[in-house]
Each structure stands twice: as C-alpha cells, then as structure tokens.
C-alpha cells in the first residue's frame, strides 16, 4: 500500500493543454500526484485530470496565474 508520504509530487505550470498536458500524462503513475496550473479553461483542466486518472495516476488542476505574484 502506498501512503501519501511515499508519493512523488510533480508540479506543472500550464498543464491543461498542449505540451503541459503531455508532461502531466507522462508522469501519470499510481505512486505520483500531479498538480498543474491552468488559467482559463476549466473544461480542459478537467480533461487533463481525467486523462491522468485514466492512466492510474492522480491529478489536481489549480486555477492560477503565475504571472501575478499575489496569487
């Protein structure tokens, strides 16, 4: 059994589409949780989460503009 402290954590900026989504998918694994940011498209973020989960991974999309320091 894998505990949360045994899991790798991956952070991807801009992971809801394109190259960012491909990076998220490349890390999809039962022992890994992928956190990714997105800016506009909630639907694309949900799709990335679904695709990672379909590959037995875990993913969490976070709406965040990393260009704004206060967020």
CSV table of N, CA and C in Angstrom, one decimal:
chain,number,residue,atom,x,y,z
A,1,UNK,N,0.8,-1.2,0.0
A,1,UNK,CA,0.0,0.0,0.0
A,1,UNK,C,0.9,1.2,0.0
A,2,UNK,N,0.5,2.2,-0.8
A,2,UNK,CA,1.2,3.5,-0.9
A,2,UNK,C,0.6,4.5,0.0
A,3,UNK,N,1.4,5.1,0.9
A,3,UNK,CA,0.9,6.2,1.7
A,3,UNK,C,1.2,7.5,1.0
A,4,UNK,N,0.5,8.6,1.5
A,4,UNK,CA,0.7,9.9,0.9
A,4,UNK,C,2.2,10.3,1.0
A,5,UNK,N,2.9,9.9,2.0
A,5,UNK,CA,4.2,10.4,2.2
A,5,UNK,C,5.2,9.6,1.2
A,6,UNK,N,4.7,8.5,0.6
A,6,UNK,CA,5.6,7.8,-0.3
A,6,UNK,C,5.4,8.2,-1.7
A,7,UNK,N,4.4,9.1,-2.0
A,7,UNK,CA,4.1,9.5,-3.4
A,7,UNK,C,5.0,10.7,-3.8
A,8,UNK,N,5.4,10.6,-5.1
A,8,UNK,CA,6.1,11.7,-5.7
A,8,UNK,C,5.1,12.8,-6.0
A,9,UNK,N,5.6,14.0,-5.9
A,9,UNK,CA,4.7,15.2,-6.3
A,9,UNK,C,5.4,15.9,-7.4
A,10,UNK,N,4.6,16.1,-8.5
A,10,UNK,CA,5.0,16.8,-9.7
A,10,UNK,C,4.2,18.1,-9.8
A,11,UNK,N,4.8,19.2,-10.1
A,11,UNK,CA,4.1,20.4,-10.4
A,11,UNK,C,4.4,20.9,-11.8
A,12,UNK,N,3.3,21.1,-12.5
A,12,UNK,CA,3.5,21.5,-13.9
A,12,UNK,C,2.7,22.8,-14.1
A,13,UNK,N,3.4,23.8,-14.6
A,13,UNK,CA,2.7,25.1,-14.9
A,13,UNK,C,2.1,25.0,-16.4
A,14,UNK,N,0.9,25.4,-16.5
A,14,UNK,CA,0.2,25.3,-17.8
A,14,UNK,C,0.0,23.9,-18.3
A,15,UNK,N,-0.7,23.1,-17.4
A,15,UNK,CA,-0.8,21.7,-17.7
A,15,UNK,C,-2.2,21.3,-18.3
A,16,UNK,N,-3.0,22.2,-18.7
A,16,UNK,CA,-4.3,21.9,-19.2
A,16,UNK,C,-4.4,21.5,-20.7
A,17,UNK,N,-3.3,21.8,-21.4
A,17,UNK,CA,-3.4,21.5,-22.8
A,17,UNK,C,-2.0,21.5,-23.4
A,18,UNK,N,-1.9,21.0,-24.6
A,18,UNK,CA,-0.6,21.0,-25.3
A,18,UNK,C,0.5,20.3,-24.6
A,19,UNK,N,1.7,20.9,-24.7
A,19,UNK,CA,2.9,20.3,-24.1
A,19,UNK,C,2.7,20.1,-22.6
A,20,UNK,N,2.1,21.0,-21.9
A,20,UNK,CA,1.9,20.9,-20.5
A,20,UNK,C,1.0,19.7,-20.1
A,21,UNK,N,0.0,19.4,-20.9
A,21,UNK,CA,-0.8,18.2,-20.7
A,21,UNK,C,0.0,17.0,-21.0
A,22,UNK,N,0.8,17.0,-22.0
A,22,UNK,CA,1.6,15.8,-22.3
A,22,UNK,C,2.6,15.5,-21.2
A,23,UNK,N,3.1,16.6,-20.6
A,23,UNK,CA,4.0,16.4,-19.4
A,23,UNK,C,3.2,15.8,-18.3
A,24,UNK,N,2.0,16.3,-18.0
A,24,UNK,CA,1.2,15.7,-16.9
A,24,UNK,C,1.0,14.2,-17.2
A,25,UNK,N,0.6,13.9,-18.4
A,25,UNK,CA,0.3,12.5,-18.8
A,25,UNK,C,1.6,11.6,-18.7
A,26,UNK,N,2.7,12.2,-18.9
A,26,UNK,CA,4.0,11.4,-18.9
A,26,UNK,C,4.3,11.0,-17.4
A,27,UNK,N,3.8,11.7,-16.5
A,27,UNK,CA,4.1,11.4,-15.1
A,27,UNK,C,2.9,10.6,-14.4
A,28,UNK,N,1.9,10.3,-15.2
A,28,UNK,CA,0.7,9.6,-14.6
A,28,UNK,C,1.2,8.2,-14.1
A,29,UNK,N,1.1,8.0,-12.8
A,29,UNK,CA,1.5,6.7,-12.2
A,29,UNK,C,0.8,6.6,-10.9
A,30,UNK,N,0.5,5.4,-10.4
A,30,UNK,CA,-0.2,5.3,-9.1
A,30,UNK,C,0.6,5.9,-7.9
A,31,UNK,N,1.9,6.0,-8.0
A,31,UNK,CA,2.7,6.5,-6.9
A,31,UNK,C,3.0,8.0,-7.1
A,32,UNK,N,2.3,8.6,-8.0
A,32,UNK,CA,2.6,10.1,-8.3
A,32,UNK,C,1.4,10.9,-8.2
A,33,UNK,N,1.4,12.1,-7.7
A,33,UNK,CA,0.3,13.0,-7.8
A,33,UNK,C,0.8,14.2,-8.6
A,34,UNK,N,0.1,14.6,-9.6
A,34,UNK,CA,0.5,15.7,-10.5
A,34,UNK,C,-0.4,16.9,-10.2
A,35,UNK,N,0.2,18.0,-9.8
A,35,UNK,CA,-0.5,19.3,-9.6
A,35,UNK,C,-0.2,20.1,-10.8
A,36,UNK,N,-1.2,20.7,-11.4
A,36,UNK,CA,-0.9,21.6,-12.6
A,36,UNK,C,-1.7,22.9,-12.5
A,37,UNK,N,-1.2,23.9,-13.1
A,37,UNK,CA,-1.9,25.2,-13.1
A,37,UNK,C,-2.6,25.3,-14.5
A,38,UNK,N,-3.7,26.1,-14.5
A,38,UNK,CA,-4.3,26.5,-15.7
A,38,UNK,C,-4.8,27.9,-15.5
A,39,UNK,N,-5.1,28.6,-16.6
A,39,UNK,CA,-5.5,30.0,-16.5
A,39,UNK,C,-7.0,30.2,-16.8
A,40,UNK,N,-7.4,29.6,-17.9
A,40,UNK,CA,-8.8,30.0,-18.4
A,40,UNK,C,-9.7,28.8,-18.5
A,41,UNK,N,-9.3,27.7,-19.1
A,41,UNK,CA,-10.3,26.7,-19.5
A,41,UNK,C,-10.4,25.6,-18.4
A,42,UNK,N,-11.5,25.7,-17.7
A,42,UNK,CA,-11.8,24.7,-16.7
A,42,UNK,C,-12.1,23.4,-17.3
A,43,UNK,N,-12.7,23.4,-18.5
A,43,UNK,CA,-13.0,22.1,-19.2
A,43,UNK,C,-11.8,21.4,-19.6
A,44,UNK,N,-10.8,22.1,-20.1
A,44,UNK,CA,-9.5,21.5,-20.5
A,44,UNK,C,-8.8,21.0,-19.2
A,45,UNK,N,-8.9,21.7,-18.1
A,45,UNK,CA,-8.2,21.2,-16.9
A,45,UNK,C,-8.9,19.9,-16.4
A,46,UNK,N,-10.2,19.9,-16.4
A,46,UNK,CA,-10.9,18.7,-16.0
A,46,UNK,C,-10.5,17.5,-17.0
A,47,UNK,N,-10.3,17.8,-18.2
A,47,UNK,CA,-9.9,16.7,-19.2
A,47,UNK,C,-8.5,16.2,-18.9
A,48,UNK,N,-7.6,17.1,-18.5
A,48,UNK,CA,-6.3,16.7,-18.1
A,48,UNK,C,-6.4,15.8,-16.9
A,49,UNK,N,-7.1,16.2,-15.9
A,49,UNK,CA,-7.3,15.4,-14.7
A,49,UNK,C,-7.9,14.0,-15.0
A,50,UNK,N,-8.9,14.0,-15.9
A,50,UNK,CA,-9.5,12.7,-16.3
A,50,UNK,C,-8.5,11.8,-17.0
A,51,UNK,N,-7.7,12.4,-17.9
A,51,UNK,CA,-6.7,11.6,-18.7
A,51,UNK,C,-5.7,11.0,-17.8
A,52,UNK,N,-5.2,11.8,-16.8
A,52,UNK,CA,-4.2,11.3,-15.9
A,52,UNK,C,-4.8,10.1,-15.0
A,53,UNK,N,-6.0,10.3,-14.6
A,53,UNK,CA,-6.7,9.3,-13.8
A,53,UNK,C,-6.9,8.0,-14.6
A,54,UNK,N,-7.2,8.2,-15.9
A,54,UNK,CA,-7.4,7.0,-16.7
A,54,UNK,C,-6.1,6.2,-16.9
A,55,UNK,N,-5.0,6.8,-16.6
A,55,UNK,CA,-3.7,6.2,-16.7
A,55,UNK,C,-3.3,5.7,-15.3
A,56,UNK,N,-4.2,5.7,-14.3
A,56,UNK,CA,-4.0,5.2,-12.9
A,56,UNK,C,-3.2,6.2,-12.1
A,57,UNK,N,-3.1,7.5,-12.5
A,57,UNK,CA,-2.5,8.5,-11.8
A,57,UNK,C,-3.5,9.4,-11.0
A,58,UNK,N,-2.9,10.4,-10.3
A,58,UNK,CA,-3.8,11.4,-9.6
A,58,UNK,C,-3.3,12.7,-10.1
A,59,UNK,N,-4.3,13.6,-10.4
A,59,UNK,CA,-4.0,15.0,-10.8
A,59,UNK,C,-5.0,15.9,-10.2
A,60,UNK,N,-4.4,17.1,-9.9
A,60,UNK,CA,-5.3,18.2,-9.4
A,60,UNK,C,-4.9,19.5,-10.2
A,61,UNK,N,-5.9,20.1,-10.8
A,61,UNK,CA,-5.7,21.3,-11.5
A,61,UNK,C,-6.0,22.5,-10.6
A,62,UNK,N,-5.2,23.5,-10.7
A,62,UNK,CA,-5.3,24.7,-9.8
A,62,UNK,C,-5.4,25.9,-10.7
A,63,UNK,N,-6.5,26.7,-10.7
A,63,UNK,CA,-6.5,27.9,-11.5
A,63,UNK,C,-5.6,29.0,-10.8
A,64,UNK,N,-4.6,29.4,-11.6
A,64,UNK,CA,-3.6,30.2,-11.0
A,64,UNK,C,-2.8,30.9,-12.2
A,65,UNK,N,-2.7,32.2,-12.0
A,65,UNK,CA,-1.9,33.0,-13.0
A,65,UNK,C,-0.5,33.2,-12.3
A,66,UNK,N,0.5,32.5,-12.7
A,66,UNK,CA,1.8,32.6,-12.0
A,66,UNK,C,2.5,33.9,-12.4
A,67,UNK,N,1.9,34.6,-13.3
A,67,UNK,CA,2.5,36.0,-13.6
A,67,UNK,C,2.1,37.0,-12.6
A,68,UNK,N,1.1,36.7,-11.7
A,68,UNK,CA,0.7,37.6,-10.7
A,68,UNK,C,1.2,37.1,-9.4
A,69,UNK,N,2.2,37.9,-8.8
A,69,UNK,CA,2.9,37.5,-7.6
A,69,UNK,C,2.0,37.3,-6.4
A,70,UNK,N,0.8,38.0,-6.3
A,70,UNK,CA,0.0,38.0,-5.1
A,70,UNK,C,-0.8,36.7,-5.0
A,71,UNK,N,-1.0,35.9,-6.1
A,71,UNK,CA,-1.7,34.7,-6.1
A,71,UNK,C,-0.8,33.6,-5.5
